[in-house]
Amino acid sequence: GIPEARAYVISVIADVVRRYDIDAVHMDDYFYPYPVNGHPFVQDAKTYAKYGNGMSLGDWRRNNVSLFISLLNTEIKHIKPTVKLGISPFGVWRNKSTDPVRGSDTHGGVENYDDLFADVVLWMQKGWIDYLMPQLYWEHASHAGSFGVLMPWWYDHCYQRGMYYGLGLYRMLNVHKGPWASEHELMWQIRDIRQHCPNTGWCFFSATCLDKVTPRVKDSMQYDENKYPALVPTMPWLDSIPPAPPVVKTEVSATGVVLKWTEANPQKEPIRYVVYR
């Protein structure tokens, strides 16, 4: 809520963008603290009194975060237009009981809009972020936030920006019963994304869990559902001009066939190739 604090955080991130060859700035879901029963967050009372400008407390907090995201995106794109800005929000934007028109048919105890003051849907609509990675760590049968409900809800609110689902691999650690005791739920979620949400993707929370899940789970992920490397998605709002196709030649040798190709790359972009056999 303090303009100088906002500017300082943006300047730190901008310094990273300038100094390092990063692909994206990725932020988690912590904007305002998660609510704790019986302990309302009041630490910004003086700031609100000074900068509230007649807005309600909730609207003021949401505006603080939205202004931060908008300014950060502008600064990143000014420095390096191809560096992405992505957010990994809590999995429920608003419940239908709170917002009958736009809310999801869920019963999450926390809502992005009302509790974390993060209007992530607005950011997608405005084009202030390049992708969302909502934390869908619930199973299909969950009452609080069914994966089968939230997956299409987020897909319907991507506004032609990237949508990559965060899957709760951590929930499979040291579990002996229930939906996370086998690989079935996780594989079901991956197949659902592939079937119903084209041009999206997923990631696992967290990478440290990959060494801790059972060999059976690891085999299912590696050989059944993730056989091939994922290609970097196109983001036409950043760059809609594809590189020119290479000129490919084949040479037969005593040991096999050698592929050689030449490229036209006047901008010296970092181009990678996929070879289909």
Tab-separated table of C-alpha atoms in Angstrom:
chain	number	residue	atom	x	y	z
A	1	GLY	CA	0.000	0.000	0.000
A	2	ILE	CA	2.989	2.357	0.314
A	3	PRO	CA	3.927	3.691	-3.142
A	4	GLU	CA	7.637	3.807	-2.295
A	5	ALA	CA	7.578	0.174	-1.172
A	6	ARG	CA	5.865	-0.847	-4.396
A	7	ALA	CA	8.445	1.026	-6.461
A	8	TYR	CA	11.299	-0.524	-4.487
A	9	VAL	CA	10.136	-4.118	-5.022
A	10	ILE	CA	9.646	-3.448	-8.731
A	11	SER	CA	13.149	-1.973	-8.958
A	12	VAL	CA	14.660	-5.098	-7.362
A	13	ILE	CA	12.879	-7.401	-9.820
A	14	ALA	CA	13.826	-5.105	-12.716
A	15	ASP	CA	17.461	-5.388	-11.673
A	16	VAL	CA	17.238	-9.187	-11.949
A	17	VAL	CA	15.650	-8.904	-15.402
A	18	ARG	CA	18.473	-6.626	-16.576
A	19	ARG	CA	21.341	-8.669	-15.134
A	20	TYR	CA	20.285	-12.233	-15.888
A	21	ASP	CA	19.071	-14.161	-18.924
A	22	ILE	CA	15.807	-15.296	-17.338
A	23	ASP	CA	12.772	-16.600	-19.202
A	24	ALA	CA	10.154	-15.317	-16.791
A	25	VAL	CA	9.385	-13.708	-13.475
A	26	HIS	CA	7.191	-16.132	-11.555
A	27	MET	CA	5.331	-15.110	-8.403
A	28	ASP	CA	3.475	-17.223	-5.888
A	29	ASP	CA	0.116	-16.465	-4.270
A	30	TYR	CA	1.242	-14.450	-1.247
A	31	PHE	CA	0.105	-10.851	-1.675
A	32	TYR	CA	-1.830	-10.185	1.513
A	33	PRO	CA	-1.527	-12.700	4.383
A	34	TYR	CA	-3.801	-15.725	4.490
A	35	PRO	CA	-6.623	-15.125	6.978
A	36	VAL	CA	-6.321	-16.635	10.447
A	37	ASN	CA	-9.508	-17.064	12.485
A	38	GLY	CA	-9.679	-14.561	15.300
A	39	HIS	CA	-6.649	-12.627	14.069
A	40	PRO	CA	-7.672	-9.989	11.505
A	41	PHE	CA	-4.855	-8.395	9.526
A	42	VAL	CA	-4.625	-4.798	10.754
A	43	GLN	CA	-0.978	-3.972	10.135
A	44	ASP	CA	-1.833	-1.750	7.175
A	45	ALA	CA	-4.355	0.417	9.066
A	46	LYS	CA	-2.131	3.513	9.116
A	47	THR	CA	-1.230	3.079	5.464
A	48	TYR	CA	-4.911	2.732	4.561
A	49	ALA	CA	-5.745	5.882	6.527
A	50	LYS	CA	-3.064	7.758	4.585
A	51	TYR	CA	-3.577	6.358	1.078
A	52	GLY	CA	-7.121	4.909	1.112
A	53	ASN	CA	-8.533	7.824	-0.882
A	54	GLY	CA	-12.138	6.992	0.008
A	55	MET	CA	-12.023	3.368	-1.195
A	56	SER	CA	-13.239	0.468	0.910
A	57	LEU	CA	-10.450	-1.486	2.577
A	58	GLY	CA	-10.932	-4.479	0.256
A	59	ASP	CA	-10.984	-2.379	-2.914
A	60	TRP	CA	-7.927	-0.444	-1.757
A	61	ARG	CA	-5.956	-3.624	-1.078
A	62	ARG	CA	-6.957	-5.134	-4.423
A	63	ASN	CA	-5.989	-1.924	-6.190
A	64	ASN	CA	-2.593	-1.993	-4.461
A	65	VAL	CA	-1.846	-5.471	-5.777
A	66	SER	CA	-3.291	-4.825	-9.236
A	67	LEU	CA	-1.274	-1.625	-9.563
A	68	PHE	CA	1.859	-3.511	-8.546
A	69	ILE	CA	1.256	-6.246	-11.141
A	70	SER	CA	0.481	-3.743	-13.900
A	71	LEU	CA	3.554	-1.599	-13.210
A	72	LEU	CA	5.788	-4.657	-12.851
A	73	ASN	CA	4.670	-6.034	-16.211
A	74	THR	CA	5.240	-2.677	-17.893
A	75	GLU	CA	8.744	-2.450	-16.428
A	76	ILE	CA	9.675	-6.020	-17.399
A	77	LYS	CA	8.459	-5.588	-20.976
A	78	HIS	CA	10.269	-2.243	-21.250
A	79	ILE	CA	13.568	-3.917	-20.315
A	80	LYS	CA	13.130	-7.225	-22.181
A	81	PRO	CA	9.877	-7.621	-24.136
A	82	THR	CA	10.163	-11.428	-24.298
A	83	VAL	CA	10.447	-12.020	-20.533
A	84	LYS	CA	7.166	-13.386	-19.233
A	85	LEU	CA	5.327	-12.513	-16.024
A	86	GLY	CA	3.382	-15.356	-14.421
A	87	ILE	CA	1.406	-15.853	-11.224
A	88	SER	CA	0.630	-19.030	-9.271
A	89	PRO	CA	-2.593	-18.132	-7.417
A	90	PHE	CA	-4.559	-20.052	-4.825
A	91	GLY	CA	-6.911	-22.422	-6.641
A	92	VAL	CA	-10.214	-20.634	-5.880
A	93	TRP	CA	-10.810	-17.132	-7.224
A	94	ARG	CA	-14.294	-16.808	-5.671
A	95	ASN	CA	-16.901	-19.351	-4.629
A	96	LYS	CA	-20.324	-19.285	-6.239
A	97	SER	CA	-21.818	-18.573	-2.820
A	98	THR	CA	-19.872	-15.286	-2.817
A	99	ASP	CA	-20.241	-14.463	-6.504
A	100	PRO	CA	-23.222	-16.334	-8.054
A	101	VAL	CA	-22.446	-15.058	-11.559
A	102	ARG	CA	-18.697	-15.568	-11.936
A	103	GLY	CA	-17.688	-17.725	-8.984
A	104	SER	CA	-16.801	-21.425	-9.216
A	105	ASP	CA	-19.065	-24.118	-7.761
A	106	THR	CA	-16.656	-24.706	-4.890
A	107	HIS	CA	-16.525	-24.269	-1.127
A	108	GLY	CA	-12.982	-23.068	-0.611
A	109	GLY	CA	-12.276	-21.563	2.790
A	110	VAL	CA	-10.022	-18.963	1.154
A	111	GLU	CA	-10.767	-16.862	-1.919
A	112	ASN	CA	-8.234	-14.943	-3.968
A	113	TYR	CA	-10.421	-11.930	-4.504
A	114	ASP	CA	-11.813	-11.527	-0.993
A	115	ASP	CA	-9.070	-12.873	1.293
A	116	LEU	CA	-5.760	-12.464	-0.557
A	117	PHE	CA	-6.981	-9.372	-2.447
A	118	ALA	CA	-5.603	-10.725	-5.698
A	119	ASP	CA	-7.966	-10.158	-8.632
A	120	VAL	CA	-6.088	-12.515	-10.930
A	121	VAL	CA	-8.981	-12.687	-13.412
A	122	LEU	CA	-8.716	-8.933	-13.957
A	123	TRP	CA	-4.974	-9.281	-14.636
A	124	MET	CA	-5.663	-11.862	-17.328
A	125	GLN	CA	-8.390	-9.709	-18.880
A	126	LYS	CA	-6.102	-6.682	-18.969
A	127	GLY	CA	-3.143	-8.647	-20.328
A	128	TRP	CA	-0.937	-7.701	-17.376
A	129	ILE	CA	0.381	-11.251	-17.024
A	130	ASP	CA	1.425	-13.814	-19.597
A	131	TYR	CA	0.279	-16.963	-17.827
A	132	LEU	CA	-1.486	-18.301	-14.761
A	133	MET	CA	-0.551	-21.434	-12.845
A	134	PRO	CA	-3.467	-21.967	-10.420
A	135	GLN	CA	-2.760	-24.275	-7.493
A	136	LEU	CA	-5.255	-27.103	-8.083
A	137	TYR	CA	-4.120	-29.372	-5.276
A	138	TRP	CA	-7.519	-31.007	-4.678
A	139	GLU	CA	-8.785	-34.329	-5.999
A	140	HIS	CA	-11.823	-34.782	-8.239
A	141	ALA	CA	-14.005	-35.806	-5.287
A	142	SER	CA	-13.048	-32.866	-3.083
A	143	HIS	CA	-15.950	-30.913	-1.591
A	144	ALA	CA	-13.870	-27.767	-1.064
A	145	GLY	CA	-12.500	-27.523	-4.590
A	146	SER	CA	-13.134	-30.369	-6.993
A	147	PHE	CA	-10.464	-30.631	-9.672
A	148	GLY	CA	-13.201	-31.451	-12.192
A	149	VAL	CA	-14.889	-28.127	-11.407
A	150	LEU	CA	-11.861	-25.864	-11.095
A	151	MET	CA	-9.941	-27.075	-14.145
A	152	PRO	CA	-12.594	-25.930	-16.696
A	153	TRP	CA	-13.434	-22.831	-14.640
A	154	TRP	CA	-9.870	-21.529	-14.927
A	155	TYR	CA	-9.716	-22.531	-18.597
A	156	ASP	CA	-12.820	-20.423	-19.233
A	157	HIS	CA	-11.073	-17.440	-17.643
A	158	CYS	CA	-7.693	-17.557	-19.397
A	159	TYR	CA	-8.563	-14.796	-21.927
A	160	GLN	CA	-6.136	-16.204	-24.492
A	161	ARG	CA	-3.221	-16.081	-22.077
A	162	GLY	CA	-1.207	-19.108	-20.939
A	163	MET	CA	-2.884	-21.498	-18.491
A	164	TYR	CA	-0.754	-24.134	-16.785
A	165	TYR	CA	-2.212	-26.130	-13.910
A	166	GLY	CA	-0.316	-26.740	-10.692
A	167	LEU	CA	-0.838	-30.360	-9.595
A	168	GLY	CA	-0.359	-31.500	-6.002
A	169	LEU	CA	2.355	-34.130	-6.258
A	170	TYR	CA	3.236	-33.420	-2.620
A	171	ARG	CA	-0.072	-34.942	-1.543
A	172	MET	CA	1.170	-38.403	-2.558
A	173	LEU	CA	4.004	-38.520	-0.039
A	174	ASN	CA	3.611	-40.993	2.845
A	175	VAL	CA	-0.075	-41.586	2.025
A	176	HIS	CA	-1.518	-45.096	2.460
A	177	LYS	CA	-5.232	-44.596	1.781
A	178	GLY	CA	-7.581	-42.286	-0.062
A	179	PRO	CA	-7.384	-40.797	-3.571
A	180	TRP	CA	-3.681	-39.891	-3.305
A	181	ALA	CA	-2.491	-43.331	-2.225
A	182	SER	CA	-2.016	-44.442	-5.847
A	183	GLU	CA	-1.120	-42.832	-9.144
A	184	HIS	CA	-4.757	-42.960	-10.347
A	185	GLU	CA	-5.836	-39.444	-9.293
A	186	LEU	CA	-2.776	-37.689	-10.675
A	187	MET	CA	-2.965	-39.531	-14.010
A	188	TRP	CA	-6.692	-38.743	-14.180
A	189	GLN	CA	-5.934	-35.046	-13.769
A	190	ILE	CA	-3.281	-35.072	-16.499
A	191	ARG	CA	-5.593	-36.888	-18.913
A	192	ASP	CA	-8.411	-34.431	-18.123
A	193	ILE	CA	-6.177	-31.460	-18.934
A	194	ARG	CA	-5.068	-33.034	-22.211
A	195	GLN	CA	-8.600	-33.945	-23.258
A	196	HIS	CA	-10.549	-30.860	-22.206
A	197	CYS	CA	-8.095	-27.952	-22.116
A	198	PRO	CA	-6.071	-27.793	-25.352
A	199	ASN	CA	-2.963	-25.621	-25.549
A	200	THR	CA	-2.483	-25.642	-21.801
A	201	GLY	CA	-0.120	-27.605	-19.577
A	202	TRP	CA	0.749	-28.516	-16.016
A	203	CYS	CA	3.528	-28.537	-13.487
A	204	PHE	CA	4.090	-30.444	-10.258
A	205	PHE	CA	4.375	-29.057	-6.767
A	206	SER	CA	7.004	-29.570	-5.904
A	207	ALA	CA	10.163	-30.682	-7.699
A	208	THR	CA	11.539	-32.090	-4.428
A	209	CYS	CA	8.734	-34.676	-4.453
A	210	LEU	CA	9.957	-36.312	-7.657
A	211	ASP	CA	12.641	-38.148	-5.701
A	212	LYS	CA	10.215	-39.220	-2.977
A	213	VAL	CA	7.220	-40.702	-4.787
A	214	THR	CA	7.080	-44.455	-5.328
A	215	PRO	CA	8.739	-46.013	-8.415
A	216	ARG	CA	5.294	-46.945	-9.721
A	217	VAL	CA	4.153	-43.316	-9.636
A	218	LYS	CA	7.385	-42.141	-11.209
A	219	ASP	CA	7.090	-44.694	-14.008
A	220	SER	CA	3.502	-43.661	-14.721
A	221	MET	CA	4.501	-40.011	-14.987
A	222	GLN	CA	7.603	-40.645	-17.063
A	223	TYR	CA	6.524	-43.405	-19.438
A	224	ASP	CA	2.735	-43.180	-19.603
A	225	GLU	CA	1.920	-39.473	-19.568
A	226	ASN	CA	5.159	-37.560	-20.179
A	227	LYS	CA	7.061	-39.525	-22.793
A	228	TYR	CA	8.230	-36.510	-24.767
A	229	PRO	CA	9.754	-33.134	-23.894
A	230	ALA	CA	7.225	-30.319	-23.711
A	231	LEU	CA	7.676	-27.573	-26.288
A	232	VAL	CA	7.733	-23.969	-25.118
A	233	PRO	CA	4.231	-22.559	-25.809
A	234	THR	CA	3.814	-19.784	-28.313
A	235	MET	CA	2.806	-16.416	-26.869
A	236	PRO	CA	1.667	-14.427	-29.918
A	237	TRP	CA	0.859	-11.321	-27.871
A	238	LEU	CA	4.630	-11.048	-27.261
A	239	ASP	CA	5.883	-12.166	-30.673
A	240	SER	CA	3.630	-13.416	-33.463
A	241	ILE	CA	6.327	-13.882	-36.122
A	242	PRO	CA	7.711	-17.439	-36.216
A	243	PRO	CA	11.320	-18.043	-37.248
A	244	ALA	CA	11.907	-19.013	-40.851
A	245	PRO	CA	11.986	-22.792	-41.380
A	246	PRO	CA	15.506	-24.179	-41.814
A	247	VAL	CA	16.786	-25.621	-45.065
A	248	VAL	CA	17.396	-29.318	-44.413
A	249	LYS	CA	19.695	-31.626	-46.360
A	250	THR	CA	20.379	-35.318	-45.924
A	251	GLU	CA	23.626	-37.098	-46.599
A	252	VAL	CA	23.874	-40.874	-46.726
A	253	SER	CA	27.027	-42.227	-45.140
A	254	ALA	CA	28.402	-45.660	-44.308
A	255	THR	CA	26.992	-45.399	-40.785
A	256	GLY	CA	23.567	-43.982	-41.625
A	257	VAL	CA	21.917	-40.745	-42.677
A	258	VAL	CA	23.266	-37.372	-41.554
A	259	LEU	CA	20.892	-34.419	-41.288
A	260	LYS	CA	22.291	-30.953	-41.847
A	261	TRP	CA	20.412	-27.697	-41.788
A	262	THR	CA	21.008	-23.999	-42.223
A	263	GLU	CA	18.943	-21.230	-40.729
A	264	ALA	CA	18.074	-17.633	-41.529
A	265	ASN	CA	18.249	-15.907	-38.162
A	266	PRO	CA	19.210	-12.235	-38.619
A	267	GLN	CA	18.067	-11.349	-35.070
A	268	LYS	CA	20.260	-14.119	-33.643
A	269	GLU	CA	17.392	-15.432	-31.573
A	270	PRO	CA	18.053	-18.509	-29.414
A	271	ILE	CA	16.384	-21.093	-31.650
A	272	ARG	CA	15.880	-24.727	-30.713
A	273	TYR	CA	14.835	-27.560	-33.013
A	274	VAL	CA	12.616	-30.579	-32.714
A	275	VAL	CA	13.576	-33.532	-34.911
A	276	TYR	CA	10.711	-35.916	-35.678
A	277	ARG	CA	11.693	-39.410	-36.706
